[in-house]
């Protein structure tokens, strides 16, 4: 039963992690609209200051979301038993 619980927790957190990051990337694309940019790894190539500021904002939100999921994972796993 504990193995099943851990499997459900793992699947849930994988879906939340990938889905949440994809959603944040989608919101970033919607916020900048048709302005030209290219993302290469953790860097952005653009001349538009609005795109650069939006990228920094959404990158910070992505990092905060990832840390939140990590903390929640530890909390949930510590209460299984």
Tab-separated table of N, CA and C in Angstrom:
chain	number	residue	atom	x	y	z
A	1	UNK	N	0.815	-1.194	0.000
A	1	UNK	CA	0.000	0.000	0.000
A	1	UNK	C	0.864	1.265	0.000
A	2	UNK	N	1.968	1.226	0.718
A	2	UNK	CA	2.853	2.397	0.754
A	2	UNK	C	3.493	2.622	-0.612
A	3	UNK	N	3.829	1.537	-1.304
A	3	UNK	CA	4.417	1.686	-2.643
A	3	UNK	C	3.422	2.333	-3.594
A	4	UNK	N	2.141	1.959	-3.497
A	4	UNK	CA	1.104	2.585	-4.316
A	4	UNK	C	0.977	4.078	-3.989
A	5	UNK	N	1.029	4.416	-2.717
A	5	UNK	CA	0.948	5.819	-2.295
A	5	UNK	C	2.111	6.617	-2.861
A	6	UNK	N	3.314	6.057	-2.781
A	6	UNK	CA	4.481	6.758	-3.332
A	6	UNK	C	4.379	6.898	-4.850
A	7	UNK	N	3.816	5.902	-5.519
A	7	UNK	CA	3.640	5.989	-6.972
A	7	UNK	C	2.659	7.108	-7.329
A	8	UNK	N	1.575	7.219	-6.586
A	8	UNK	CA	0.598	8.289	-6.824
A	8	UNK	C	1.230	9.652	-6.565
A	9	UNK	N	1.996	9.754	-5.500
A	9	UNK	CA	2.679	11.019	-5.184
A	9	UNK	C	3.659	11.377	-6.295
A	10	UNK	N	4.421	10.409	-6.775
A	10	UNK	CA	5.406	10.666	-7.827
A	10	UNK	C	4.725	11.129	-9.112
A	11	UNK	N	3.672	10.426	-9.514
A	11	UNK	CA	2.971	10.816	-10.739
A	11	UNK	C	2.357	12.201	-10.601
A	12	UNK	N	1.768	12.477	-9.445
A	12	UNK	CA	1.156	13.784	-9.212
A	12	UNK	C	2.180	14.901	-9.304
A	13	UNK	N	3.318	14.730	-8.668
A	13	UNK	CA	4.316	15.788	-8.676
A	13	UNK	C	4.994	15.939	-10.037
A	14	UNK	N	5.126	14.866	-10.780
A	14	UNK	CA	5.671	14.968	-12.142
A	14	UNK	C	4.719	15.760	-13.027
A	15	UNK	N	3.427	15.445	-12.931
A	15	UNK	CA	2.428	16.164	-13.730
A	15	UNK	C	2.364	17.631	-13.319
A	16	UNK	N	2.357	17.894	-12.012
A	16	UNK	CA	2.333	19.281	-11.541
A	16	UNK	C	3.592	20.041	-11.963
A	17	UNK	N	4.731	19.389	-11.917
A	17	UNK	CA	5.982	20.047	-12.290
A	17	UNK	C	6.041	20.385	-13.764
A	18	UNK	N	5.823	19.402	-14.600
A	18	UNK	CA	5.902	19.634	-16.044
A	18	UNK	C	4.773	20.542	-16.510
A	19	UNK	N	3.556	20.265	-16.031
A	19	UNK	CA	2.411	21.074	-16.429
A	19	UNK	C	2.521	22.518	-15.968
A	20	UNK	N	3.003	22.715	-14.754
A	20	UNK	CA	3.140	24.072	-14.232
A	20	UNK	C	4.181	24.886	-14.979
A	21	UNK	N	5.305	24.278	-15.287
A	21	UNK	CA	6.350	24.977	-16.031
A	21	UNK	C	5.881	25.277	-17.450
A	22	UNK	N	5.188	24.313	-18.062
A	22	UNK	CA	4.664	24.563	-19.412
A	22	UNK	C	3.633	25.692	-19.395
A	23	UNK	N	2.801	25.739	-18.361
A	23	UNK	CA	1.806	26.803	-18.244
A	23	UNK	C	2.490	28.159	-18.067
A	24	UNK	N	3.520	28.223	-17.242
A	24	UNK	CA	4.235	29.484	-17.050
A	24	UNK	C	4.924	29.928	-18.336
A	25	UNK	N	5.484	28.999	-19.087
A	25	UNK	CA	6.085	29.345	-20.374
A	25	UNK	C	5.033	29.866	-21.349
A	26	UNK	N	3.859	29.260	-21.315
A	26	UNK	CA	2.763	29.711	-22.173
A	26	UNK	C	2.326	31.124	-21.794
A	27	UNK	N	2.224	31.385	-20.502
A	27	UNK	CA	1.842	32.730	-20.042
A	27	UNK	C	2.902	33.763	-20.431
A	28	UNK	N	4.179	33.380	-20.399
A	28	UNK	CA	5.240	34.282	-20.835
A	28	UNK	C	5.067	34.613	-22.311
A	29	UNK	N	4.816	33.596	-23.117
A	29	UNK	CA	4.626	33.835	-24.556
A	29	UNK	C	3.426	34.735	-24.822
A	30	UNK	N	2.356	34.539	-24.071
A	30	UNK	CA	1.196	35.400	-24.238
A	30	UNK	C	1.479	36.832	-23.800
A	31	UNK	N	2.288	36.997	-22.761
A	31	UNK	CA	2.552	38.343	-22.250
A	31	UNK	C	3.423	39.171	-23.191
A	32	UNK	N	4.327	38.530	-23.924
A	32	UNK	CA	5.189	39.286	-24.832
A	32	UNK	C	4.592	39.404	-26.224
A	33	UNK	N	3.611	38.580	-26.530
A	33	UNK	CA	2.920	38.694	-27.815
A	33	UNK	C	3.818	38.376	-28.998
A	34	UNK	N	3.810	39.265	-29.996
A	34	UNK	CA	4.558	39.036	-31.236
A	34	UNK	C	5.929	39.694	-31.249
A	35	UNK	N	6.397	40.110	-30.099
A	35	UNK	CA	7.716	40.754	-30.059
A	35	UNK	C	8.802	39.711	-30.310
A	36	UNK	N	9.866	40.091	-31.023
A	36	UNK	CA	10.904	39.105	-31.372
A	36	UNK	C	11.813	38.763	-30.183
A	37	UNK	N	12.042	37.466	-29.988
A	37	UNK	CA	12.972	36.992	-28.968
A	37	UNK	C	13.380	35.568	-29.298
A	38	UNK	N	14.499	35.154	-28.729
A	38	UNK	CA	14.966	33.770	-28.852
A	38	UNK	C	15.515	33.346	-27.498
A	39	UNK	N	15.064	32.203	-27.024
A	39	UNK	CA	15.522	31.686	-25.742
A	39	UNK	C	16.557	30.607	-26.022
A	40	UNK	N	17.724	30.771	-25.445
A	40	UNK	CA	18.792	29.782	-25.587
A	40	UNK	C	19.239	29.378	-24.187
A	41	UNK	N	18.682	28.262	-23.712
A	41	UNK	CA	18.991	27.806	-22.359
A	41	UNK	C	18.338	28.709	-21.337
A	42	UNK	N	19.162	29.290	-20.466
A	42	UNK	CA	18.641	30.217	-19.466
A	42	UNK	C	18.794	31.664	-19.901
A	43	UNK	N	19.222	31.895	-21.123
A	43	UNK	CA	19.425	33.255	-21.619
A	43	UNK	C	18.380	33.588	-22.674
A	44	UNK	N	18.147	34.877	-22.822
A	44	UNK	CA	17.218	35.339	-23.836
A	44	UNK	C	17.951	36.312	-24.738
A	45	UNK	N	17.695	36.199	-26.013
A	45	UNK	CA	18.312	37.111	-26.977
A	45	UNK	C	17.224	37.997	-27.559
A	46	UNK	N	17.250	39.275	-27.172
A	46	UNK	CA	16.285	40.238	-27.667
A	46	UNK	C	16.826	41.646	-27.445
A	47	UNK	N	16.309	42.580	-28.220
A	47	UNK	CA	16.662	43.988	-28.030
A	47	UNK	C	15.570	44.742	-27.287
A	48	UNK	N	14.443	44.085	-27.052
A	48	UNK	CA	13.289	44.711	-26.425
A	48	UNK	C	13.400	44.628	-24.893
A	49	UNK	N	13.440	45.775	-24.198
A	49	UNK	CA	13.549	45.740	-22.733
A	49	UNK	C	12.309	45.139	-22.055
A	50	UNK	N	11.129	45.273	-22.685
A	50	UNK	CA	9.916	44.689	-22.098
A	50	UNK	C	10.008	43.167	-22.076
A	51	UNK	N	10.478	42.591	-23.160
A	51	UNK	CA	10.623	41.130	-23.225
A	51	UNK	C	11.644	40.664	-22.193
A	52	UNK	N	12.731	41.396	-22.063
A	52	UNK	CA	13.768	41.033	-21.094
A	52	UNK	C	13.220	41.075	-19.667
A	53	UNK	N	12.441	42.111	-19.337
A	53	UNK	CA	11.886	42.212	-17.975
A	53	UNK	C	10.840	41.120	-17.730
A	54	UNK	N	10.030	40.823	-18.729
A	54	UNK	CA	9.049	39.751	-18.585
A	54	UNK	C	9.739	38.397	-18.405
A	55	UNK	N	10.835	38.187	-19.128
A	55	UNK	CA	11.568	36.938	-19.003
A	55	UNK	C	12.129	36.789	-17.587
A	56	UNK	N	12.697	37.859	-17.055
A	56	UNK	CA	13.230	37.794	-15.688
A	56	UNK	C	12.126	37.513	-14.682
A	57	UNK	N	10.976	38.149	-14.865
A	57	UNK	CA	9.848	37.942	-13.955
A	57	UNK	C	9.363	36.500	-14.007
A	58	UNK	N	9.146	35.980	-15.207
A	58	UNK	CA	8.639	34.615	-15.318
A	58	UNK	C	9.688	33.583	-14.930
A	59	UNK	N	10.957	33.885	-15.129
A	59	UNK	CA	12.001	32.959	-14.692
A	59	UNK	C	12.011	32.875	-13.165
A	60	UNK	N	11.845	34.014	-12.499
A	60	UNK	CA	11.782	34.020	-11.031
A	60	UNK	C	10.556	33.243	-10.546
A	61	UNK	N	9.443	33.389	-11.233
A	61	UNK	CA	8.239	32.640	-10.864
A	61	UNK	C	8.463	31.145	-11.066
A	62	UNK	N	9.149	30.762	-12.151
A	62	UNK	CA	9.447	29.341	-12.390
A	62	UNK	C	10.320	28.763	-11.276
A	63	UNK	N	11.326	29.515	-10.862
A	63	UNK	CA	12.206	29.043	-9.788
A	63	UNK	C	11.423	28.912	-8.486
A	64	UNK	N	10.594	29.905	-8.174
A	64	UNK	CA	9.789	29.854	-6.953
A	64	UNK	C	8.809	28.676	-6.993
A	65	UNK	N	8.196	28.433	-8.143
A	65	UNK	CA	7.260	27.312	-8.284
A	65	UNK	C	7.995	25.979	-8.091
A	66	UNK	N	9.179	25.855	-8.658
A	66	UNK	CA	9.952	24.620	-8.504
A	66	UNK	C	10.333	24.383	-7.047
A	67	UNK	N	10.754	25.436	-6.364
A	67	UNK	CA	11.094	25.296	-4.943
A	67	UNK	C	9.857	24.962	-4.108
A	68	UNK	N	8.725	25.578	-4.444
A	68	UNK	CA	7.481	25.264	-3.749
A	68	UNK	C	7.128	23.790	-3.915
A	69	UNK	N	7.240	23.270	-5.139
A	69	UNK	CA	6.942	21.857	-5.357
A	69	UNK	C	7.906	20.948	-4.603
A	70	UNK	N	9.161	21.336	-4.536
A	70	UNK	CA	10.138	20.534	-3.810
A	70	UNK	C	9.807	20.486	-2.317
A	71	UNK	N	9.472	21.627	-1.754
A	71	UNK	CA	9.100	21.679	-0.331
A	71	UNK	C	7.828	20.869	-0.087
A	72	UNK	N	6.846	21.029	-0.980
A	72	UNK	CA	5.605	20.272	-0.826
A	72	UNK	C	5.847	18.767	-0.944
A	73	UNK	N	6.764	18.372	-1.810
A	73	UNK	CA	7.098	16.957	-1.942
A	73	UNK	C	7.654	16.410	-0.624
A	74	UNK	N	8.564	17.150	-0.008
A	74	UNK	CA	9.117	16.712	1.280
A	74	UNK	C	8.033	16.645	2.360
A	75	UNK	N	7.136	17.609	2.372
A	75	UNK	CA	6.062	17.626	3.367
A	75	UNK	C	5.132	16.443	3.171
A	76	UNK	N	4.725	16.203	1.930
A	76	UNK	CA	3.797	15.101	1.666
A	76	UNK	C	4.440	13.757	1.951
A	77	UNK	N	5.667	13.569	1.524
A	77	UNK	CA	6.335	12.277	1.750
A	77	UNK	C	6.592	12.043	3.236
A	78	UNK	N	6.847	13.101	3.982
A	78	UNK	CA	7.111	12.906	5.408
A	78	UNK	C	5.849	12.517	6.169
A	79	UNK	N	4.665	12.737	5.604
A	79	UNK	CA	3.423	12.384	6.262
A	79	UNK	C	2.848	11.046	5.784
A	80	UNK	N	3.573	10.343	4.925
A	80	UNK	CA	3.115	9.019	4.479
A	80	UNK	C	3.555	8.001	5.522
A	81	UNK	N	2.648	7.140	5.852
A	81	UNK	CA	3.089	6.120	6.774
A	81	UNK	C	2.047	5.495	7.524
